[in-house]
mmCIF file of C-alpha atoms in Angstrom:
data_model
loop_
_atom_site.group_PDB
_atom_site.id
_atom_site.type_symbol
_atom_site.label_atom_id
_atom_site.label_comp_id
_atom_site.label_asym_id
_atom_site.label_seq_id
_atom_site.Cartn_x
_atom_site.Cartn_y
_atom_site.Cartn_z
ATOM 1 C CA UNK Z 1 95.123 93.895 213.802
ATOM 2 C CA UNK Z 2 96.489 90.784 215.441
ATOM 3 C CA UNK Z 3 99.144 89.016 213.420
ATOM 4 C CA UNK Z 4 99.815 85.583 214.959
ATOM 5 C CA UNK Z 5 103.343 84.254 214.792
ATOM 6 C CA UNK Z 6 104.085 80.705 213.685
ATOM 7 C CA UNK Z 7 104.750 78.059 216.303
ATOM 8 C CA UNK Z 8 108.457 77.687 216.975
ATOM 9 C CA UNK Z 9 108.307 73.935 216.354
ATOM 10 C CA UNK Z 10 105.983 74.084 213.356
ATOM 11 C CA UNK Z 11 108.192 71.904 211.156
ATOM 12 C CA UNK Z 12 108.407 69.170 213.757
ATOM 13 C CA UNK Z 13 104.731 69.219 214.735
ATOM 14 C CA UNK Z 14 103.013 69.910 211.468
ATOM 15 C CA UNK Z 15 103.373 69.243 207.771
ATOM 16 C CA UNK Z 16 106.137 69.958 205.304
ATOM 17 C CA UNK Z 17 104.161 72.285 203.002
ATOM 18 C CA UNK Z 18 102.914 75.760 203.883
ATOM 19 C CA UNK Z 19 99.770 77.176 202.337
ATOM 20 C CA UNK Z 20 98.561 80.611 201.324
ATOM 21 C CA UNK Z 21 94.918 81.664 201.009
ATOM 22 C CA UNK Z 22 93.994 84.690 198.916
ATOM 23 C CA UNK Z 23 91.103 86.084 200.964
ATOM 24 C CA UNK Z 24 91.036 89.750 200.002
ATOM 25 C CA UNK Z 25 88.500 91.852 198.122
ATOM 26 C CA UNK Z 26 88.698 92.871 194.495
ATOM 27 C CA UNK Z 27 88.797 96.554 193.589
ATOM 28 C CA UNK Z 28 85.237 97.838 193.478
ATOM 29 C CA UNK Z 29 83.905 95.193 195.839
ATOM 30 C CA UNK Z 30 82.063 91.945 195.159
ATOM 31 C CA UNK Z 31 78.456 91.790 193.961
ATOM 32 C CA UNK Z 32 77.664 88.608 195.907
ATOM 33 C CA UNK Z 33 78.966 90.055 199.168
ATOM 34 C CA UNK Z 34 77.362 93.459 198.576
ATOM 35 C CA UNK Z 35 73.942 91.925 197.892
ATOM 36 C CA UNK Z 36 74.098 90.181 201.274
ATOM 37 C CA UNK Z 37 75.457 93.127 203.228
ATOM 38 C CA UNK Z 38 78.631 91.153 204.012
ATOM 39 C CA UNK Z 39 81.943 92.984 204.392
ATOM 40 C CA UNK Z 40 84.066 90.567 202.369
ATOM 41 C CA UNK Z 41 83.334 87.735 199.944
ATOM 42 C CA UNK Z 42 85.319 85.211 202.003
ATOM 43 C CA UNK Z 43 82.638 85.432 204.724
ATOM 44 C CA UNK Z 44 79.673 84.573 202.490
ATOM 45 C CA UNK Z 45 78.038 81.485 204.017
ATOM 46 C CA UNK Z 46 78.120 78.293 201.951
ATOM 47 C CA UNK Z 47 76.182 75.386 203.433
ATOM 48 C CA UNK Z 48 75.886 77.345 206.680
ATOM 49 C CA UNK Z 49 79.577 78.154 207.076
ATOM 50 C CA UNK Z 50 81.744 81.056 205.859
ATOM 51 C CA UNK Z 51 83.740 80.327 202.710
ATOM 52 C CA UNK Z 52 87.051 80.932 204.438
ATOM 53 C CA UNK Z 53 86.177 78.457 207.198
ATOM 54 C CA UNK Z 54 85.723 75.675 204.628
ATOM 55 C CA UNK Z 55 89.143 76.333 203.107
ATOM 56 C CA UNK Z 56 91.064 76.796 206.358
ATOM 57 C CA UNK Z 57 89.403 73.681 207.742
ATOM 58 C CA UNK Z 58 90.616 71.592 204.812
ATOM 59 C CA UNK Z 59 94.159 72.964 205.004
ATOM 60 C CA UNK Z 60 94.679 73.013 208.768
ATOM 61 C CA UNK Z 61 93.208 69.543 209.031
ATOM 62 C CA UNK Z 62 95.599 68.047 206.500
ATOM 63 C CA UNK Z 63 98.783 66.386 207.838
ATOM 64 C CA UNK Z 64 100.946 67.706 204.982
ATOM 65 C CA UNK Z 65 100.123 71.360 205.666
ATOM 66 C CA UNK Z 66 102.127 73.384 208.154
ATOM 67 C CA UNK Z 67 101.448 77.103 208.484
ATOM 68 C CA UNK Z 68 98.567 78.767 206.661
ATOM 69 C CA UNK Z 69 99.168 82.355 205.501
ATOM 70 C CA UNK Z 70 96.103 84.553 205.012
ATOM 71 C CA UNK Z 71 96.261 87.456 202.562
ATOM 72 C CA UNK Z 72 93.576 90.137 202.918
ATOM 73 C CA UNK Z 73 93.203 93.902 203.133
ATOM 74 C CA UNK Z 74 91.447 93.852 206.524
ATOM 75 C CA UNK Z 75 91.327 91.050 209.074
ATOM 76 C CA UNK Z 76 88.909 92.567 211.570
ATOM 77 C CA UNK Z 77 85.852 91.066 209.817
ATOM 78 C CA UNK Z 78 87.453 87.623 210.087
ATOM 79 C CA UNK Z 79 88.421 87.972 213.736
ATOM 80 C CA UNK Z 80 84.880 89.165 214.549
ATOM 81 C CA UNK Z 81 83.055 86.386 212.690
ATOM 82 C CA UNK Z 82 82.074 83.267 214.688
ATOM 83 C CA UNK Z 83 83.205 80.923 211.906
ATOM 84 C CA UNK Z 84 86.704 82.388 211.591
ATOM 85 C CA UNK Z 85 87.510 84.198 214.827
ATOM 86 C CA UNK Z 86 89.425 81.211 216.211
ATOM 87 C CA UNK Z 87 91.988 81.661 213.428
ATOM 88 C CA UNK Z 88 93.349 84.738 215.224
ATOM 89 C CA UNK Z 89 94.615 82.549 218.062
ATOM 90 C CA UNK Z 90 95.847 79.647 215.953
ATOM 91 C CA UNK Z 91 99.642 79.347 216.057
ATOM 92 C CA UNK Z 92 99.679 77.973 212.518
ATOM 93 C CA UNK Z 93 97.786 80.894 210.963
ATOM 94 C CA UNK Z 94 99.761 83.960 209.860
ATOM 95 C CA UNK Z 95 98.002 87.123 208.680
ATOM 96 C CA UNK Z 96 99.538 89.335 206.006
ATOM 97 C CA UNK Z 97 97.901 92.510 204.695
ATOM 98 C CA UNK Z 98 97.458 92.605 200.936
ATOM 99 C CA UNK Z 99 99.137 95.149 198.698
ATOM 100 C CA UNK Z 100 97.867 96.835 195.560
ATOM 101 C CA UNK Z 101 97.561 93.643 193.491
ATOM 102 C CA UNK Z 102 97.534 89.903 194.035
ATOM 103 C CA UNK Z 103 100.948 89.467 192.441
ATOM 104 C CA UNK Z 104 102.518 92.190 194.592
ATOM 105 C CA UNK Z 105 100.871 90.756 197.710
ATOM 106 C CA UNK Z 106 102.010 87.188 197.054
ATOM 107 C CA UNK Z 107 105.548 88.366 196.317
ATOM 108 C CA UNK Z 108 105.662 90.368 199.560
ATOM 109 C CA UNK Z 109 104.452 87.396 201.570
ATOM 110 C CA UNK Z 110 107.045 85.104 199.998
ATOM 111 C CA UNK Z 111 109.704 87.654 200.932
ATOM 112 C CA UNK Z 112 108.943 87.212 204.646
ATOM 113 C CA UNK Z 113 111.358 85.315 206.860
ATOM 114 C CA UNK Z 114 108.555 83.031 208.041
ATOM 115 C CA UNK Z 115 107.526 81.994 204.522
ATOM 116 C CA UNK Z 116 108.943 78.698 203.326
ATOM 117 C CA UNK Z 117 108.834 76.405 200.309
ATOM 118 C CA UNK Z 118 107.041 74.509 199.026
ATOM 119 C CA UNK Z 119 103.992 76.779 199.220
ATOM 120 C CA UNK Z 120 100.505 75.750 198.133
ATOM 121 C CA UNK Z 121 98.375 78.714 197.038
ATOM 122 C CA UNK Z 122 94.585 78.730 196.848
ATOM 123 C CA UNK Z 123 91.631 81.092 197.226
ATOM 124 C CA UNK Z 124 89.017 81.634 199.896
ATOM 125 C CA UNK Z 125 86.214 80.737 197.475
ATOM 126 C CA UNK Z 126 87.665 77.259 196.839
ATOM 127 C CA UNK Z 127 85.094 75.874 199.275
ATOM 128 C CA UNK Z 128 85.080 72.325 197.894
ATOM 129 C CA UNK Z 129 88.770 71.822 198.665
ATOM 130 C CA UNK Z 130 89.234 68.433 200.297
ATOM 131 C CA UNK Z 131 91.968 66.300 201.754
ATOM 132 C CA UNK Z 132 91.857 64.034 198.704
ATOM 133 C CA UNK Z 133 92.409 66.999 196.375
ATOM 134 C CA UNK Z 134 95.354 68.204 198.451
ATOM 135 C CA UNK Z 135 96.839 64.685 198.415
ATOM 136 C CA UNK Z 136 96.528 64.391 194.638
ATOM 137 C CA UNK Z 137 97.874 67.843 193.891
ATOM 138 C CA UNK Z 138 100.863 67.683 196.232
ATOM 139 C CA UNK Z 139 101.796 64.213 195.042
ATOM 140 C CA UNK Z 140 101.947 65.296 191.398
ATOM 141 C CA UNK Z 141 103.478 68.728 192.117
ATOM 142 C CA UNK Z 142 106.637 67.380 193.741
ATOM 143 C CA UNK Z 143 109.999 68.278 192.167
ATOM 144 C CA UNK Z 144 108.552 71.236 190.259
ATOM 145 C CA UNK Z 145 109.233 74.937 190.637
ATOM 146 C CA UNK Z 146 105.628 75.695 189.757
ATOM 147 C CA UNK Z 147 102.630 73.389 189.516
ATOM 148 C CA UNK Z 148 99.192 74.392 188.316
ATOM 149 C CA UNK Z 149 96.074 72.310 188.886
ATOM 150 C CA UNK Z 150 93.533 72.017 186.080
ATOM 151 C CA UNK Z 151 90.412 70.002 185.344
ATOM 152 C CA UNK Z 152 89.829 68.649 181.853
ATOM 153 C CA UNK Z 153 86.448 69.527 180.358
ATOM 154 C CA UNK Z 154 85.267 65.926 179.982
ATOM 155 C CA UNK Z 155 86.110 65.220 183.632
ATOM 156 C CA UNK Z 156 83.872 68.056 184.797
ATOM 157 C CA UNK Z 157 80.979 67.600 182.391
ATOM 158 C CA UNK Z 158 80.791 63.844 182.885
ATOM 159 C CA UNK Z 159 80.040 64.532 186.538
ATOM 160 C CA UNK Z 160 78.327 67.930 186.360
ATOM 161 C CA UNK Z 161 76.969 68.418 182.810
ATOM 162 C CA UNK Z 162 75.290 71.744 183.640
ATOM 163 C CA UNK Z 163 78.523 73.357 184.877
ATOM 164 C CA UNK Z 164 79.781 76.412 183.052
ATOM 165 C CA UNK Z 165 83.482 77.246 183.254
ATOM 166 C CA UNK Z 166 86.033 79.247 181.280
ATOM 167 C CA UNK Z 167 88.055 76.848 179.126
ATOM 168 C CA UNK Z 168 91.584 77.053 177.777
ATOM 169 C CA UNK Z 169 91.447 75.157 174.483
ATOM 170 C CA UNK Z 170 94.612 73.339 173.480
ATOM 171 C CA UNK Z 171 95.604 70.337 171.446
ATOM 172 C CA UNK Z 172 94.213 67.225 173.101
ATOM 173 C CA UNK Z 173 91.767 68.883 175.456
ATOM 174 C CA UNK Z 174 90.108 71.863 177.075
ATOM 175 C CA UNK Z 175 91.008 72.846 180.624
ATOM 176 C CA UNK Z 176 89.728 74.965 183.471
ATOM 177 C CA UNK Z 177 91.916 76.232 186.291
ATOM 178 C CA UNK Z 178 91.409 74.630 189.687
ATOM 179 C CA UNK Z 179 92.594 77.458 192.002
ATOM 180 C CA UNK Z 180 95.479 75.362 193.272
ATOM 181 C CA UNK Z 181 99.048 76.497 192.650
ATOM 182 C CA UNK Z 182 102.364 75.223 193.978
ATOM 183 C CA UNK Z 183 105.548 77.228 194.361
ATOM 184 C CA UNK Z 184 108.242 74.673 194.958
ATOM 185 C CA UNK Z 185 111.244 77.005 195.073
ATOM 186 C CA UNK Z 186 112.137 80.700 195.314
ATOM 187 C CA UNK Z 187 112.684 80.701 191.540
ATOM 188 C CA UNK Z 188 108.926 80.423 191.127
ATOM 189 C CA UNK Z 189 108.545 84.045 192.217
ATOM 190 C CA UNK Z 190 109.648 85.298 188.801
ATOM 191 C CA UNK Z 191 106.293 84.178 187.336
ATOM 192 C CA UNK Z 192 104.618 86.824 189.498
ATOM 193 C CA UNK Z 193 105.879 89.542 187.189
ATOM 194 C CA UNK Z 194 103.841 88.001 184.381
ATOM 195 C CA UNK Z 195 100.912 87.294 186.690
ATOM 196 C CA UNK Z 196 100.784 91.000 187.526
ATOM 197 C CA UNK Z 197 100.441 91.885 183.854
ATOM 198 C CA UNK Z 198 97.379 89.701 183.254
ATOM 199 C CA UNK Z 199 95.579 89.423 186.585
ATOM 200 C CA UNK Z 200 93.041 92.080 185.624
ATOM 201 C CA UNK Z 201 91.950 89.740 182.808
ATOM 202 C CA UNK Z 202 92.099 86.548 184.817
ATOM 203 C CA UNK Z 203 89.249 84.921 182.841
ATOM 204 C CA UNK Z 204 91.262 85.229 179.598
ATOM 205 C CA UNK Z 205 93.930 82.634 180.249
ATOM 206 C CA UNK Z 206 95.418 82.994 176.772
ATOM 207 C CA UNK Z 207 96.453 86.587 177.478
ATOM 208 C CA UNK Z 208 99.453 85.491 179.528
ATOM 209 C CA UNK Z 209 100.832 83.842 176.404
ATOM 210 C CA UNK Z 210 101.129 87.191 174.646
ATOM 211 C CA UNK Z 211 103.856 88.084 177.133
ATOM 212 C CA UNK Z 212 105.990 85.132 176.031
ATOM 213 C CA UNK Z 213 105.959 86.100 172.382
ATOM 214 C CA UNK Z 214 103.736 85.834 169.299
ATOM 215 C CA UNK Z 215 105.097 82.432 168.236
ATOM 216 C CA UNK Z 216 104.079 80.758 171.479
ATOM 217 C CA UNK Z 217 100.683 82.455 171.302
ATOM 218 C CA UNK Z 218 100.255 81.230 167.718
ATOM 219 C CA UNK Z 219 101.098 77.640 168.691
ATOM 220 C CA UNK Z 220 98.596 77.776 171.535
ATOM 221 C CA UNK Z 221 95.625 79.408 169.835
ATOM 222 C CA UNK Z 222 95.999 77.168 166.773
ATOM 223 C CA UNK Z 223 96.038 74.191 169.169
ATOM 224 C CA UNK Z 224 99.391 72.927 167.971
ATOM 225 C CA UNK Z 225 100.579 72.370 171.549
ATOM 226 C CA UNK Z 226 99.258 70.131 174.278
ATOM 227 C CA UNK Z 227 98.962 71.669 177.731
ATOM 228 C CA UNK Z 228 102.128 69.878 178.859
ATOM 229 C CA UNK Z 229 104.042 71.095 175.804
ATOM 230 C CA UNK Z 230 102.852 74.632 176.474
ATOM 231 C CA UNK Z 231 104.044 74.417 180.096
ATOM 232 C CA UNK Z 232 107.383 73.059 178.912
ATOM 233 C CA UNK Z 233 107.826 75.926 176.419
ATOM 234 C CA UNK Z 234 107.061 78.562 179.051
ATOM 235 C CA UNK Z 235 109.258 76.787 181.591
ATOM 236 C CA UNK Z 236 112.149 76.636 179.134
ATOM 237 C CA UNK Z 237 111.836 80.371 178.494
ATOM 238 C CA UNK Z 238 111.915 81.136 182.229
ATOM 239 C CA UNK Z 239 114.305 78.407 183.346
ATOM 240 C CA UNK Z 240 111.614 76.818 185.502
ATOM 241 C CA UNK Z 241 110.235 73.324 185.934
ATOM 242 C CA UNK Z 242 106.516 73.927 185.360
ATOM 243 C CA UNK Z 243 104.121 71.053 185.820
ATOM 244 C CA UNK Z 244 100.445 70.834 184.934
ATOM 245 C CA UNK Z 245 98.426 68.663 187.314
ATOM 246 C CA UNK Z 246 95.181 67.369 185.778
ATOM 247 C CA UNK Z 247 92.895 66.719 188.731
ATOM 248 C CA UNK Z 248 90.790 63.560 188.750
ATOM 249 C CA UNK Z 249 88.086 65.169 190.887
ATOM 250 C CA UNK Z 250 85.697 67.362 188.926
ATOM 251 C CA UNK Z 251 84.944 69.481 191.996
ATOM 252 C CA UNK Z 252 88.491 70.849 191.982
ATOM 253 C CA UNK Z 253 87.562 73.539 189.438
ATOM 254 C CA UNK Z 254 84.264 74.569 191.033
ATOM 255 C CA UNK Z 255 84.835 77.721 193.048
ATOM 256 C CA UNK Z 256 82.137 80.188 194.095
ATOM 257 C CA UNK Z 257 82.263 83.163 191.740
ATOM 258 C CA UNK Z 258 78.545 83.591 191.112
ATOM 259 C CA UNK Z 259 75.152 82.624 192.512
ATOM 260 C CA UNK Z 260 74.849 79.457 190.417
ATOM 261 C CA UNK Z 261 78.259 78.319 191.710
ATOM 262 C CA UNK Z 262 77.051 78.777 195.279
ATOM 263 C CA UNK Z 263 73.952 76.659 194.651
ATOM 264 C CA UNK Z 264 76.066 73.947 193.052
ATOM 265 C CA UNK Z 265 78.673 73.999 195.832
ATOM 266 C CA UNK Z 266 76.004 73.742 198.503
ATOM 267 C CA UNK Z 267 74.517 70.727 196.753
ATOM 268 C CA UNK Z 268 77.908 69.011 196.587
ATOM 269 C CA UNK Z 269 78.647 69.757 200.261
ATOM 270 C CA UNK Z 270 75.214 68.417 201.231
ATOM 271 C CA UNK Z 271 76.023 65.242 199.355
ATOM 272 C CA UNK Z 272 79.335 64.905 201.165
ATOM 273 C CA UNK Z 273 77.634 65.410 204.516
ATOM 274 C CA UNK Z 274 75.198 62.627 203.720
ATOM 275 C CA UNK Z 275 77.868 60.115 202.798
ATOM 276 C CA UNK Z 276 78.379 57.254 205.263
#
């Protein structure tokens, strides 16, 4: 497998934030990819282009983004695909083989000499990622150790009333994750230990709270805390500055996890293509 090295003058020529894309396969495979006879989910076509190509295009085309790190178990399918093969020769793309879990893989990548902070982390199925979303997230994430993008329920449903997401219900609102994370300092890596304990139940966002103690869980499930208060409590426990970034764009929480998501994403991309 070819593993490109970053350009020697990356900092001078490109942006100040590196990015990481989680592009690997889940244990047991992916039903959407399997039904299409496609080796990996990140290569499923959305609006005529592989998922990964949408995400790398948004990141590499943004002036704030420097190197883009790809995490996957096998890169040969990407280097062989017409939509992504050019990434193998791009000086700003760095390939890193995944480990046993996402948390272990992210931690190993951040341990590399060519990894730098701040680091924006997203997924290969975040096909609606746009320059405006990156601008908004990075602007609000500054000066934090960890920032997490969310979309409030009313923001999504006012624009896409038929959308179905998994909601974290707290005082003052309900929120869905937006597949955008920001590690602003090396201290952020300590959260990966907790991530590893809950990543198999990633759709049950409340489960991570059990790790921080029953009192915090009680405050959350009884909706006695706002999302910012919850982040502050967790941050205080870990000694981290954790910031929640509510995204103004409803599309920020629409990734492609199932067939209905794909149909919706293709409709949104068609609309963008038709805009003057």
